[in-house]
């Protein structure tokens, strides 16, 4: 363990960087340049600090580590409580990795209000890291909802022609679901007298009726954030209109908050409700996988195609999590991390060609392998990772999630597996149309290959796709103890509930025999 509050440093260091950028005075290019470098150095230092935290993390322990706790409102039991376990560790790392990449991706494409743009991303990083570190339910809610504000501004100010419509749609969808979660959190506090997440995880709600209502309230928020079918319609609009870096962080981190919420709240706090309603989640996931894959097949916009593919991939996550099996839950977590890397890199690929040709229409491209061979190579690795080719990180997550699903419901697993085939179809078609074929567009044929900045941006993501595909135990070794503890508590709560029901029935049967 370490002596200084590393999680608080990680969480609020970007906010300090945003404050420093606010002090920059002047006009023109120099202000923009200073803001860019300030944001980049802040996010790189945050990334280095998260790497140090990773090295000091004890992967053999299932307990929360680097814990900080300070009482805020003693009468209400609300405290500033931070800590991470094997589940939240990698989501913090993913957030701190993608943010500097987003800053680099925006280096030349953002030309107006650069200072405000960099501030928005630094504030966003604070809220993202805080969400995965918070161990108090009210603190979690503050960070979880705070993410909406900078993302709303990023889409609404620096987005495409329909940016205002998309920003409001994104904000209202996610806010509405989260209001129900707030009601559930307040109900939990009234019922239990605490907002401490570890305490609530170890002491599930006893009443099945109460569990069901609270589970549904949390589900409303997390399902929109994932997003699950049929509350996914905000995502394609948000992705299409958002700037490239906005799409990267939206797909890479924000969607994962829903899955993280299921693991932190739904399974441990409402085990009976999760078990009872799991079949509903299975079939919603299957519909999402198949339906959005079919929709992706007919897209002519690159961003929309990748956005719909994200909904399909998140379907595997919810399937895996609610199987409540070791393979399923670990597969769901791995799939979230893998998708966070692959989808972020795919949106960067779209941004690279959009910056050159200013269009996302697939038909405007073709034959890029001739004049952009480096780009074609990077795109190929990421496409194969999205398809789930063995040897890439995409394969591990999908395989484990499907393996867990086969253990609990063969029919659901068979239907879900069709999504793998459809995923291969739309990604291969996309790659063929963009990279191969004739160069009918002279402007596309004149586009330059990846420059040094873009190569620097892609290299870590491509290497991780390959590394995690070959060495998944790098993640699994640290995730497994926390998953085992989660599932042990989950199944113990279900067994205790079954025992109580048996005891309630037994006396009645005995009395009947006696009479």
Coordinates of C-alpha atoms in Angstrom, one line a residue:
X1 CA 0.0 0.0 0.0
X2 CA 1.1 3.6 -0.4
X3 CA 0.9 6.6 2.0
X4 CA -0.7 9.3 -0.2
X5 CA -4.3 9.3 -1.5
X6 CA -3.5 8.2 -5.0
X7 CA -7.2 7.8 -6.0
X8 CA -8.0 11.4 -5.1
X9 CA -4.9 12.5 -7.0
X10 CA -6.0 10.5 -10.0
X11 CA -9.5 11.8 -9.9
X12 CA -8.9 15.5 -9.4
X13 CA -5.6 16.0 -11.1
X14 CA -7.4 16.6 -14.5
X15 CA -9.6 19.1 -12.8
X16 CA -6.5 21.0 -11.5
X17 CA -5.2 20.9 -15.1
X18 CA -8.5 22.4 -16.3
X19 CA -8.2 25.2 -13.7
X20 CA -4.7 26.0 -15.0
X21 CA -6.0 26.2 -18.6
X22 CA -8.6 28.7 -17.3
X23 CA -5.8 31.0 -16.3
X24 CA -4.3 31.2 -19.8
X25 CA -4.8 34.6 -21.2
X26 CA -4.5 36.1 -24.7
X27 CA -5.9 35.3 -28.1
X28 CA -5.1 33.4 -31.2
X29 CA -2.9 30.4 -31.9
X30 CA -0.6 30.8 -28.9
X31 CA -3.5 30.4 -26.5
X32 CA -4.7 27.3 -28.3
X33 CA -1.2 25.8 -28.4
X34 CA -0.7 26.4 -24.6
X35 CA -4.1 24.9 -23.9
X36 CA -3.3 21.8 -25.9
X37 CA 0.0 21.2 -24.3
X38 CA -1.4 21.8 -20.8
X39 CA -4.1 19.3 -21.4
X40 CA -1.7 16.8 -22.9
X41 CA 0.8 17.0 -20.1
X42 CA -1.9 16.8 -17.5
X43 CA -3.5 13.6 -19.0
X44 CA -0.1 12.0 -19.6
X45 CA 0.9 12.6 -15.9
X46 CA -2.5 11.2 -14.9
X47 CA -1.8 8.1 -17.1
X48 CA 1.6 7.7 -15.5
X49 CA 0.1 7.9 -12.0
X50 CA -2.5 5.3 -12.9
X51 CA 0.3 3.0 -14.2
X52 CA 2.1 3.4 -10.9
X53 CA -1.2 2.4 -9.1
X54 CA -1.5 -0.6 -11.4
X55 CA 2.0 -1.8 -10.4
X56 CA 1.2 -1.4 -6.7
X57 CA -2.1 -3.1 -6.9
X58 CA -2.3 -6.5 -5.2
X59 CA -3.8 -8.8 -7.8
X60 CA -4.3 -11.7 -5.4
X61 CA -6.7 -9.8 -3.1
X62 CA -10.4 -9.4 -3.7
X63 CA -10.7 -6.5 -1.2
X64 CA -10.9 -2.8 -2.1
X65 CA -7.5 -1.2 -2.2
X66 CA -6.1 2.3 -1.8
X67 CA -9.1 3.1 0.3
X68 CA -9.8 6.7 1.4
X69 CA -12.7 7.5 3.6
X70 CA -13.7 10.9 5.1
X71 CA -17.1 11.5 6.6
X72 CA -19.0 14.3 4.9
X73 CA -22.5 14.3 6.5
X74 CA -22.3 12.2 9.6
X75 CA -26.1 12.4 10.4
X76 CA -26.9 11.1 6.9
X77 CA -24.1 8.5 6.8
X78 CA -22.7 10.0 3.5
X79 CA -18.9 10.0 3.2
X80 CA -16.2 10.6 0.7
X81 CA -15.3 7.0 0.2
X82 CA -12.9 5.9 -2.6
X83 CA -11.3 2.5 -3.4
X84 CA -10.8 0.1 -6.3
X85 CA -10.8 -3.7 -6.7
X86 CA -9.9 -5.9 -9.7
X87 CA -13.1 -5.0 -11.5
X88 CA -12.7 -1.2 -11.3
X89 CA -8.9 -1.2 -11.7
X90 CA -8.9 -1.6 -15.5
X91 CA -11.8 0.8 -16.1
X92 CA -9.7 3.5 -14.4
X93 CA -6.7 2.6 -16.6
X94 CA -8.9 2.6 -19.7
X95 CA -10.2 6.1 -18.8
X96 CA -6.7 7.5 -18.2
X97 CA -5.3 5.9 -21.4
X98 CA -8.0 7.1 -23.8
X99 CA -8.1 10.7 -22.6
X100 CA -4.5 11.7 -23.8
X101 CA -5.2 9.8 -27.0
X102 CA -8.3 12.0 -27.5
X103 CA -6.3 15.1 -26.9
X104 CA -3.8 14.0 -29.6
X105 CA -6.6 13.1 -31.9
X106 CA -8.1 16.6 -31.6
X107 CA -4.7 18.4 -32.1
X108 CA -5.5 19.7 -35.6
X109 CA -9.2 18.9 -36.1
X110 CA -10.5 21.3 -33.4
X111 CA -9.9 24.9 -34.5
X112 CA -12.5 26.9 -32.5
X113 CA -12.7 27.4 -28.8
X114 CA -9.7 25.1 -28.3
X115 CA -9.3 26.2 -24.7
X116 CA -12.8 25.4 -23.7
X117 CA -12.6 22.0 -25.5
X118 CA -9.6 21.0 -23.6
X119 CA -11.2 22.0 -20.3
X120 CA -14.3 19.9 -21.2
X121 CA -12.1 16.8 -21.7
X122 CA -10.2 17.3 -18.5
X123 CA -13.4 17.7 -16.5
X124 CA -14.8 14.6 -18.2
X125 CA -11.8 12.6 -17.2
X126 CA -12.3 13.6 -13.5
X127 CA -15.9 12.4 -13.6
X128 CA -15.0 9.1 -15.4
X129 CA -12.2 8.2 -13.0
X130 CA -14.4 9.2 -10.0
X131 CA -17.2 7.0 -11.2
X132 CA -15.0 3.9 -11.1
X133 CA -13.4 4.8 -7.8
X134 CA -16.4 5.9 -5.7
X135 CA -17.5 3.6 -2.9
X136 CA -20.3 5.8 -1.6
X137 CA -23.6 5.6 -3.6
X138 CA -24.2 9.3 -3.5
X139 CA -20.7 10.1 -4.5
X140 CA -21.0 7.5 -7.3
X141 CA -24.2 9.2 -8.5
X142 CA -22.5 12.6 -8.5
X143 CA -19.7 11.4 -10.7
X144 CA -22.0 9.1 -12.8
X145 CA -24.3 12.1 -13.7
X146 CA -21.5 14.6 -13.9
X147 CA -20.2 12.9 -17.0
X148 CA -23.2 14.1 -18.9
X149 CA -22.3 17.8 -18.7
X150 CA -18.9 17.9 -20.5
X151 CA -20.1 15.3 -23.0
X152 CA -23.2 17.3 -23.7
X153 CA -21.0 20.3 -24.4
X154 CA -18.5 18.4 -26.5
X155 CA -21.3 17.1 -28.8
X156 CA -23.4 20.3 -28.8
X157 CA -20.6 22.8 -29.5
X158 CA -18.0 20.9 -31.5
X159 CA -20.2 18.3 -33.2
X160 CA -21.7 18.1 -36.7
X161 CA -24.7 19.8 -38.4
X162 CA -27.3 18.1 -36.1
X163 CA -25.2 18.5 -33.0
X164 CA -27.8 20.3 -30.9
X165 CA -30.5 17.7 -31.5
X166 CA -28.1 14.8 -30.8
X167 CA -26.7 16.5 -27.6
X168 CA -30.2 17.0 -26.2
X169 CA -31.3 13.5 -27.1
X170 CA -28.2 12.0 -25.4
X171 CA -28.7 14.2 -22.3
X172 CA -32.4 13.6 -21.9
X173 CA -32.2 9.8 -22.5
X174 CA -29.5 9.3 -20.0
X175 CA -30.8 11.8 -17.4
X176 CA -34.3 10.2 -17.4
X177 CA -33.0 6.8 -16.6
X178 CA -30.7 8.2 -13.9
X179 CA -33.5 10.0 -12.1
X180 CA -35.0 6.6 -11.4
X181 CA -31.7 5.4 -10.1
X182 CA -31.5 8.4 -7.7
X183 CA -35.0 7.5 -6.4
X184 CA -33.7 3.9 -5.9
X185 CA -30.5 5.2 -4.1
X186 CA -32.6 7.3 -1.7
X187 CA -34.9 4.3 -1.1
X188 CA -31.9 2.1 -0.3
X189 CA -30.7 4.7 2.2
X190 CA -34.1 4.8 3.9
X191 CA -34.2 1.0 4.1
X192 CA -30.6 0.4 5.2
X193 CA -29.4 3.6 6.8
X194 CA -26.2 3.7 4.8
X195 CA -24.8 4.8 1.4
X196 CA -21.7 2.8 1.7
X197 CA -21.4 0.5 -1.4
X198 CA -19.3 -2.3 0.2
X199 CA -21.8 -2.5 3.1
X200 CA -24.7 -2.6 0.7
X201 CA -23.0 -5.3 -1.5
X202 CA -22.5 -7.6 1.5
X203 CA -26.0 -7.1 2.8
X204 CA -28.5 -7.5 0.0
X205 CA -32.1 -6.2 0.3
X206 CA -34.1 -8.8 2.1
X207 CA -37.6 -8.2 0.5
X208 CA -38.0 -9.7 -2.9
X209 CA -40.7 -7.2 -3.8
X210 CA -38.4 -4.3 -2.9
X211 CA -35.5 -5.9 -4.8
X212 CA -37.6 -6.1 -7.9
X213 CA -38.6 -2.4 -7.8
X214 CA -35.1 -1.3 -7.0
X215 CA -33.5 -3.5 -9.7
X216 CA -35.8 -2.1 -12.3
X217 CA -35.0 1.5 -11.3
X218 CA -31.2 0.8 -11.6
X219 CA -31.8 -1.1 -14.8
X220 CA -33.5 1.9 -16.3
X221 CA -30.3 3.9 -15.8
X222 CA -27.7 1.3 -16.7
X223 CA -29.6 -0.1 -19.7
X224 CA -29.7 3.4 -21.3
X225 CA -26.0 4.0 -20.6
X226 CA -24.9 0.6 -22.1
X227 CA -27.1 1.1 -24.3
X228 CA -29.4 -1.9 -24.5
X229 CA -32.1 -2.4 -27.0
X230 CA -34.7 -0.7 -27.3
X231 CA -33.2 2.4 -25.5
X232 CA -30.2 2.5 -27.8
X233 CA -31.5 5.1 -30.3
X234 CA -29.6 8.0 -28.8
X235 CA -26.2 6.4 -29.5
X236 CA -26.0 6.4 -33.3
X237 CA -27.1 10.1 -33.4
X238 CA -24.6 11.0 -30.7
X239 CA -21.7 9.2 -32.4
X240 CA -22.4 10.6 -35.9
X241 CA -22.6 14.2 -34.6
X242 CA -19.8 14.1 -32.0
X243 CA -16.3 15.1 -32.9
X244 CA -13.9 12.1 -33.3
X245 CA -12.5 12.4 -29.8
X246 CA -16.1 12.6 -28.4
X247 CA -17.0 9.3 -30.2
X248 CA -13.8 7.7 -28.9
X249 CA -14.5 8.5 -25.2
X250 CA -18.2 7.8 -25.6
X251 CA -17.7 4.3 -27.0
X252 CA -14.5 3.6 -25.1
X253 CA -15.5 4.6 -21.5
X254 CA -19.0 6.0 -21.1
X255 CA -20.9 2.9 -22.4
X256 CA -18.9 0.8 -19.9
X257 CA -20.5 2.6 -16.9
X258 CA -23.7 0.7 -17.5
X259 CA -22.0 -2.7 -17.3
X260 CA -20.0 -1.5 -14.3
X261 CA -23.2 -0.5 -12.6
X262 CA -24.7 -4.0 -13.1
X263 CA -21.6 -5.5 -11.5
X264 CA -21.5 -3.0 -8.6
X265 CA -25.2 -2.7 -7.8
X266 CA -27.6 -5.1 -9.6
X267 CA -25.9 -8.4 -8.9
X268 CA -24.7 -8.0 -5.4
X269 CA -27.5 -5.9 -3.9
X270 CA -30.5 -7.5 -5.6
X271 CA -29.4 -11.1 -6.3
X272 CA -33.0 -12.6 -6.2
X273 CA -34.3 -10.0 -8.6
X274 CA -31.3 -10.4 -10.9
X275 CA -31.8 -14.2 -11.0
X276 CA -35.6 -13.8 -11.6
X277 CA -35.2 -11.2 -14.4
X278 CA -32.1 -12.6 -16.0
X279 CA -34.1 -14.3 -18.8
X280 CA -35.5 -10.9 -19.8
X281 CA -32.0 -9.6 -20.0
X282 CA -30.9 -12.6 -22.1
X283 CA -33.5 -12.0 -24.8
X284 CA -33.1 -8.2 -24.8
X285 CA -29.4 -8.9 -25.4
X286 CA -30.1 -11.4 -28.2
X287 CA -32.4 -8.9 -29.9
X288 CA -29.7 -6.2 -29.6
X289 CA -27.0 -8.5 -31.0
X290 CA -29.0 -9.7 -34.0
X291 CA -31.1 -6.6 -34.8
X292 CA -28.3 -4.0 -34.6
X293 CA -26.0 -6.2 -36.5
X294 CA -28.5 -6.4 -39.3
X295 CA -29.0 -2.6 -39.2
X296 CA -25.2 -2.2 -39.3
X297 CA -25.1 -4.3 -42.5
X298 CA -27.1 -1.7 -44.5
X299 CA -25.3 1.5 -43.2
X300 CA -23.6 3.9 -45.6
X301 CA -22.1 6.0 -42.9
X302 CA -18.9 4.7 -41.3
X303 CA -19.6 6.1 -37.9
X304 CA -23.2 4.8 -37.8
X305 CA -22.0 1.3 -38.7
X306 CA -19.5 1.3 -35.9
X307 CA -22.1 2.8 -33.5
X308 CA -24.6 0.0 -34.2
X309 CA -21.8 -2.6 -33.8
X310 CA -21.2 -1.2 -30.3
X311 CA -24.7 -1.9 -29.3
X312 CA -24.3 -5.5 -30.6
X313 CA -21.0 -6.0 -28.7
X314 CA -22.6 -4.6 -25.5
X315 CA -25.2 -7.3 -25.9
X316 CA -22.5 -9.9 -25.2
X317 CA -21.5 -8.0 -22.1
X318 CA -25.0 -8.1 -20.6
X319 CA -25.4 -11.7 -21.5
X320 CA -22.2 -12.6 -19.8
X321 CA -22.8 -10.6 -16.6
X322 CA -26.3 -12.0 -16.0
X323 CA -25.3 -15.6 -16.4
X324 CA -23.7 -15.1 -13.0
X325 CA -21.1 -17.7 -13.9
X326 CA -17.4 -17.2 -13.6
X327 CA -16.7 -17.4 -17.3
X328 CA -19.7 -15.2 -18.2
X329 CA -18.9 -12.4 -15.8
X330 CA -15.2 -12.4 -16.6
X331 CA -16.0 -12.5 -20.3
X332 CA -18.4 -9.5 -19.9
X333 CA -15.7 -7.5 -18.1
X334 CA -13.0 -8.5 -20.7
X335 CA -15.4 -7.7 -23.5
X336 CA -16.0 -4.2 -22.1
X337 CA -12.3 -3.5 -21.9
X338 CA -11.6 -5.0 -25.3
X339 CA -14.4 -3.1 -26.9
X340 CA -13.2 0.1 -25.2
X341 CA -9.9 -0.3 -27.0
X342 CA -11.1 -1.6 -30.3
X343 CA -14.1 0.7 -30.8
X344 CA -12.1 3.8 -29.7
X345 CA -9.5 2.9 -32.3
X346 CA -12.1 2.3 -35.0
X347 CA -13.6 5.7 -34.4
X348 CA -10.1 7.2 -34.7
X349 CA -9.8 5.4 -38.0
X350 CA -12.9 7.1 -39.2
X351 CA -11.6 10.4 -37.9
X352 CA -8.3 10.0 -39.9
X353 CA -10.0 9.8 -43.3
X354 CA -12.7 12.3 -42.3
X355 CA -10.1 14.9 -41.6
X356 CA -8.7 14.4 -45.1
X357 CA -11.9 14.1 -47.2
X358 CA -14.6 15.5 -44.8
X359 CA -17.1 12.8 -45.5
X360 CA -18.1 9.6 -43.7
X361 CA -19.9 8.0 -46.7
X362 CA -18.4 4.6 -47.4
X363 CA -19.1 4.9 -51.1
X364 CA -16.7 7.9 -51.3
X365 CA -13.7 5.8 -50.5
X366 CA -12.1 2.7 -52.0
X367 CA -8.7 1.4 -52.8
X368 CA -7.0 3.2 -49.9
X369 CA -4.5 0.3 -49.6
X370 CA -2.7 1.9 -52.6
X371 CA -2.0 5.3 -51.2
X372 CA -2.5 4.6 -47.4
X373 CA -0.9 1.2 -46.7
X374 CA -0.1 2.0 -43.0
X375 CA -3.7 3.0 -42.5
X376 CA -4.9 -0.2 -44.2
X377 CA -2.7 -2.3 -41.9
X378 CA -3.9 -0.6 -38.7
X379 CA -7.6 -0.8 -39.8
X380 CA -7.1 -4.5 -40.6
X381 CA -5.9 -5.4 -37.1
X382 CA -8.8 -3.4 -35.5
X383 CA -11.4 -4.9 -37.9
X384 CA -10.2 -8.4 -37.1
X385 CA -10.3 -7.6 -33.4
X386 CA -13.9 -6.4 -33.7
X387 CA -14.8 -9.6 -35.6
X388 CA -13.3 -11.6 -32.7
X389 CA -10.5 -13.3 -34.5
X390 CA -8.5 -15.7 -32.3
X391 CA -5.3 -14.0 -31.2
X392 CA -7.1 -10.6 -30.7
X393 CA -8.7 -9.3 -27.5
X394 CA -12.1 -9.4 -29.1
X395 CA -12.1 -13.2 -29.3
X396 CA -11.5 -13.7 -25.6
X397 CA -14.3 -11.6 -24.3
X398 CA -16.9 -13.0 -26.7
X399 CA -15.8 -16.6 -26.2
X400 CA -16.0 -16.4 -22.4
X401 CA -19.4 -14.6 -22.5
X402 CA -20.8 -17.2 -24.8
X403 CA -19.3 -20.0 -22.8
X404 CA -21.0 -18.7 -19.7
X405 CA -24.3 -18.4 -21.6
X406 CA -24.1 -22.0 -22.8
X407 CA -23.9 -23.1 -19.2
X408 CA -27.3 -21.5 -18.3
X409 CA -29.3 -21.4 -21.6
X410 CA -28.3 -23.2 -24.8
X411 CA -31.0 -21.6 -26.9
X412 CA -30.0 -18.1 -26.0
X413 CA -26.4 -19.0 -26.6
X414 CA -27.1 -20.3 -30.1
X415 CA -29.0 -17.2 -31.1
X416 CA -26.3 -14.9 -29.7
X417 CA -23.6 -16.8 -31.6
X418 CA -25.3 -15.7 -34.9
X419 CA -24.1 -12.2 -33.9
X420 CA -20.5 -13.3 -34.3
X421 CA -21.3 -14.3 -37.9
X422 CA -23.1 -11.1 -38.7
X423 CA -20.4 -9.0 -37.0
X424 CA -17.8 -10.6 -39.3
X425 CA -20.1 -9.8 -42.3
X426 CA -20.6 -6.1 -41.7
X427 CA -16.9 -5.4 -40.7
X428 CA -15.5 -7.3 -43.6
X429 CA -17.8 -5.6 -46.0
X430 CA -16.8 -2.2 -44.5
X431 CA -13.1 -3.0 -44.8
X432 CA -13.4 -4.3 -48.4
X433 CA -15.3 -1.2 -49.6
X434 CA -12.9 1.3 -48.0
X435 CA -9.5 -0.4 -48.4
X436 CA -9.9 -2.4 -51.6
X437 CA -11.6 -2.0 -54.9
X438 CA -11.2 0.7 -57.5
X439 CA -10.3 4.3 -56.5
X440 CA -13.2 6.0 -58.2
X441 CA -12.8 9.2 -56.1
X442 CA -9.7 11.1 -57.2
X443 CA -9.6 13.0 -53.9
X444 CA -9.5 9.8 -51.9
X445 CA -6.7 8.6 -54.1
X446 CA -4.6 11.7 -53.2
X447 CA -5.0 11.3 -49.4
X448 CA -1.7 11.0 -47.6
X449 CA -0.9 8.1 -45.3
X450 CA -0.7 8.2 -41.5
X451 CA 1.6 10.9 -40.1
X452 CA 3.8 10.6 -37.0
X453 CA 1.1 12.0 -34.7
X454 CA -1.5 9.5 -35.9
X455 CA 0.9 6.6 -35.7
X456 CA 1.8 7.5 -32.1
X457 CA -2.0 7.5 -31.4
X458 CA -2.6 4.1 -32.9
X459 CA 0.4 2.1 -31.8
X460 CA -0.6 1.6 -28.1
X461 CA -4.1 0.6 -29.0
X462 CA -3.1 -1.9 -31.8
X463 CA -0.5 -3.5 -29.5
X464 CA -3.0 -3.9 -26.7
X465 CA -5.5 -5.6 -29.0
X466 CA -2.9 -8.2 -29.9
X467 CA -1.3 -8.4 -26.5
X468 CA -4.5 -9.0 -24.6
X469 CA -5.6 -11.5 -27.3
X470 CA -2.5 -13.6 -26.6
X471 CA -2.0 -12.8 -22.9
X472 CA -5.5 -12.4 -21.5
X473 CA -4.2 -13.4 -18.0
X474 CA -2.7 -10.0 -17.6
X475 CA -6.3 -8.8 -17.0
X476 CA -7.8 -12.1 -15.7
X477 CA -5.3 -12.5 -12.9
X478 CA -6.3 -9.3 -11.3
X479 CA -10.0 -9.5 -12.1
X480 CA -10.7 -13.1 -11.0
X481 CA -10.4 -12.7 -7.2
X482 CA -13.0 -9.8 -7.2
X483 CA -15.3 -11.8 -9.6
X484 CA -15.1 -14.9 -7.3
X485 CA -16.0 -12.8 -4.3
X486 CA -18.9 -11.2 -6.1
X487 CA -20.3 -14.5 -7.3
X488 CA -19.8 -16.2 -4.0
X489 CA -21.9 -13.6 -2.3
X490 CA -24.4 -13.7 -5.1
X491 CA -25.0 -17.4 -4.9
X492 CA -24.9 -17.4 -1.1
X493 CA -27.7 -14.9 -1.0
X494 CA -29.7 -17.0 -3.4
X495 CA -29.1 -20.2 -1.3
X496 CA -30.1 -18.3 1.8
X497 CA -33.3 -17.2 0.1
X498 CA -34.1 -20.7 -1.0
X499 CA -33.5 -22.0 2.5
X500 CA -35.9 -19.4 4.0
X501 CA -38.6 -20.4 1.5
X502 CA -38.1 -24.1 2.4
X503 CA -38.4 -23.3 6.1
X504 CA -41.5 -21.3 5.5
X505 CA -43.1 -24.2 3.6
X506 CA -42.0 -27.0 6.0
X507 CA -44.0 -26.0 9.1
X508 CA -47.1 -25.5 7.1
X509 CA -46.7 -29.0 5.6
X510 CA -46.0 -30.4 9.1
X511 CA -49.1 -28.9 10.5
X512 CA -51.2 -30.3 7.7
X513 CA -49.9 -33.8 8.4
X514 CA -50.4 -33.4 12.2
X515 CA -54.0 -32.4 11.6

